[in-house]
PDB file of C-alpha atoms in Angstrom:
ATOM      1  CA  UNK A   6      14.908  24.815 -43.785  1.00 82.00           C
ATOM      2  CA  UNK A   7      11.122  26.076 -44.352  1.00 94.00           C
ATOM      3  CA  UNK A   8       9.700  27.725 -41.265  1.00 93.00           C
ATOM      4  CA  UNK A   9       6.863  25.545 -41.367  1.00 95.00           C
ATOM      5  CA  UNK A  10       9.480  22.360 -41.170  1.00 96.00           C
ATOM      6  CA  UNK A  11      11.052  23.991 -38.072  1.00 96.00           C
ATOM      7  CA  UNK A  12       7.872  24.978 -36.293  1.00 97.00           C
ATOM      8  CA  UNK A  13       6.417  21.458 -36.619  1.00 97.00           C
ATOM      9  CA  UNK A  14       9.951  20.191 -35.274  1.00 97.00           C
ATOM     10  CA  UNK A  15       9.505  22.305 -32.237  1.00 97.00           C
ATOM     11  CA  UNK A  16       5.811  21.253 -32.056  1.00 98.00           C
ATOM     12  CA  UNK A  17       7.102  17.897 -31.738  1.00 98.00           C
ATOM     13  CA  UNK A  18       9.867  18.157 -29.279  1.00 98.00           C
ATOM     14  CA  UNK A  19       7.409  19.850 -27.158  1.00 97.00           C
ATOM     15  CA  UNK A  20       4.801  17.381 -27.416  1.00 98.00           C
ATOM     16  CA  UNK A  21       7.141  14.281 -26.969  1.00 98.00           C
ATOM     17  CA  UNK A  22       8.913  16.344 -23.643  1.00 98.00           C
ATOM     18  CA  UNK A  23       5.060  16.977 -22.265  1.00 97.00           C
ATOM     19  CA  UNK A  24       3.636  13.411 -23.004  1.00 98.00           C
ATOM     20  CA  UNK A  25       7.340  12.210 -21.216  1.00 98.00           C
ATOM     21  CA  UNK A  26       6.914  14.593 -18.146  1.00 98.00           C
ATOM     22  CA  UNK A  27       3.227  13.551 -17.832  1.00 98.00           C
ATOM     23  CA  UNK A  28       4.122   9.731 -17.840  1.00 98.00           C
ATOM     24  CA  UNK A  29       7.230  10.131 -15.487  1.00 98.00           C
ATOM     25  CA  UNK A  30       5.046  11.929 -12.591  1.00 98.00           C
ATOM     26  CA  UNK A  31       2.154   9.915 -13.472  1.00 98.00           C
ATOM     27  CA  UNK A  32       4.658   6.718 -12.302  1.00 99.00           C
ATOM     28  CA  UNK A  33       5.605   8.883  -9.645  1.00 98.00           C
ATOM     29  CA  UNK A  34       2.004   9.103  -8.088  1.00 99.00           C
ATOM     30  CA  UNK A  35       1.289   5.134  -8.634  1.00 99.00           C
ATOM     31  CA  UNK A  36       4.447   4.415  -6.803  1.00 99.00           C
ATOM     32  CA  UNK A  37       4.013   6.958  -3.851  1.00 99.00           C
ATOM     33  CA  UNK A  38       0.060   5.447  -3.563  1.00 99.00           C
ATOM     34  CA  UNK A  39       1.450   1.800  -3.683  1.00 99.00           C
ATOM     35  CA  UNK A  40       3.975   2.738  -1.265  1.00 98.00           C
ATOM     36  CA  UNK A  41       1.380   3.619   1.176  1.00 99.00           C
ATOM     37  CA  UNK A  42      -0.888   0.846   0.706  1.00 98.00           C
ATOM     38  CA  UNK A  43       2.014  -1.228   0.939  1.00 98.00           C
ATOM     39  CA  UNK A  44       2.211   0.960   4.666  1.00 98.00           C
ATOM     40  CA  UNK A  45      -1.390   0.148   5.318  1.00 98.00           C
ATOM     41  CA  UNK A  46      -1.182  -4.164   4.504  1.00 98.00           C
ATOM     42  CA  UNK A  47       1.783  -3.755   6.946  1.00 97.00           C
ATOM     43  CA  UNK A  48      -0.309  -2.356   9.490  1.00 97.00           C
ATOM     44  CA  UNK A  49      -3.434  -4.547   8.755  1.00 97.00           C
ATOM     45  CA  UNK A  50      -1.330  -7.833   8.853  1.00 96.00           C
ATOM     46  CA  UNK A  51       0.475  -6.500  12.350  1.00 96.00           C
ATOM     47  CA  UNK A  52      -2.936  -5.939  13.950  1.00 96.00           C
ATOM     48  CA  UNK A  53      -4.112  -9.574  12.456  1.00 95.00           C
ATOM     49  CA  UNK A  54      -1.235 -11.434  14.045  1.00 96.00           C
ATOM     50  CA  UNK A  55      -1.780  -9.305  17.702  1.00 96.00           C
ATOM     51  CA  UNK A  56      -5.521 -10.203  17.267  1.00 97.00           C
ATOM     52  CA  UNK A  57      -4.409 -14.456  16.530  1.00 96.00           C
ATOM     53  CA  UNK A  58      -2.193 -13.801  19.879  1.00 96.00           C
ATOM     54  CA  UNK A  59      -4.613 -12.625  21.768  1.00 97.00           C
ATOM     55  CA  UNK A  60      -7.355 -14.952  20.549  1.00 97.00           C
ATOM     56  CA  UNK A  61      -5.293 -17.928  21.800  1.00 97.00           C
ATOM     57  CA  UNK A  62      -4.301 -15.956  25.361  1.00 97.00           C
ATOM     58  CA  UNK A  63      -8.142 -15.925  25.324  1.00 98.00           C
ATOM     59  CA  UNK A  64      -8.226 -19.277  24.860  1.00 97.00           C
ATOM     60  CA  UNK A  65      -5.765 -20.248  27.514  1.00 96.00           C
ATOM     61  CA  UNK A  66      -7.333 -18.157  29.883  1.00 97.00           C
ATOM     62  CA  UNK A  67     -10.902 -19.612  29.118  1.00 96.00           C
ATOM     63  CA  UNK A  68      -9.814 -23.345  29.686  1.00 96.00           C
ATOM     64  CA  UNK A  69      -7.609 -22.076  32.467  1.00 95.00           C
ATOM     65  CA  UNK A  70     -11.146 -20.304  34.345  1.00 95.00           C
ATOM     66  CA  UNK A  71     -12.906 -23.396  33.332  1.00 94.00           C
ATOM     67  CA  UNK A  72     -10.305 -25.762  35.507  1.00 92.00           C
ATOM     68  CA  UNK A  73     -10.494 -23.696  38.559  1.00 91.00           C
ATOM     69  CA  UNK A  74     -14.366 -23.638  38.643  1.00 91.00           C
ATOM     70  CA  UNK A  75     -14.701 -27.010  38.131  1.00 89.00           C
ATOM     71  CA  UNK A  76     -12.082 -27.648  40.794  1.00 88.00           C
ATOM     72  CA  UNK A  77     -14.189 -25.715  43.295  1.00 81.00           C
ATOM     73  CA  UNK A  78     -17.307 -27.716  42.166  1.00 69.00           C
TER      74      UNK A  78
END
């Protein structure tokens, strides 16, 4: 083979192995960052259903304050 056949074989091997490395720890990041959002929705939706709870022991408590004033009035 002409040198100039097997250098542009190598050039491509190379380039094909970098553009493949590049796109496999590319996917890496996006996964690892939608991982942790994925964390942070978990967390968000936790503190939304503690703050629903709470909302309705308000509640509760409100009507509950309400009775016993107007039981003293």
């Amino acid at each position: 083979m002409e040198p100039e056949v097997v250098v542009a074989v190598l050039a491509l091997i190379g380039t094909l192995s970098g553009s493949m490395l590049g796109v496999l720890a590319a996917n890496r990041l996006t996964n690892y960052r939608i991982e942790q959002l994925e964390k942070k929705v978990d967390k968000h939706n936790s503190v939304i259903e503690r703050t629903s709870i709470l909302e309705e022991q308000m509640k509760v408590a409100n009507h509950r304050i309400g009775d016993l004033e107007e039981s003293k009035a």
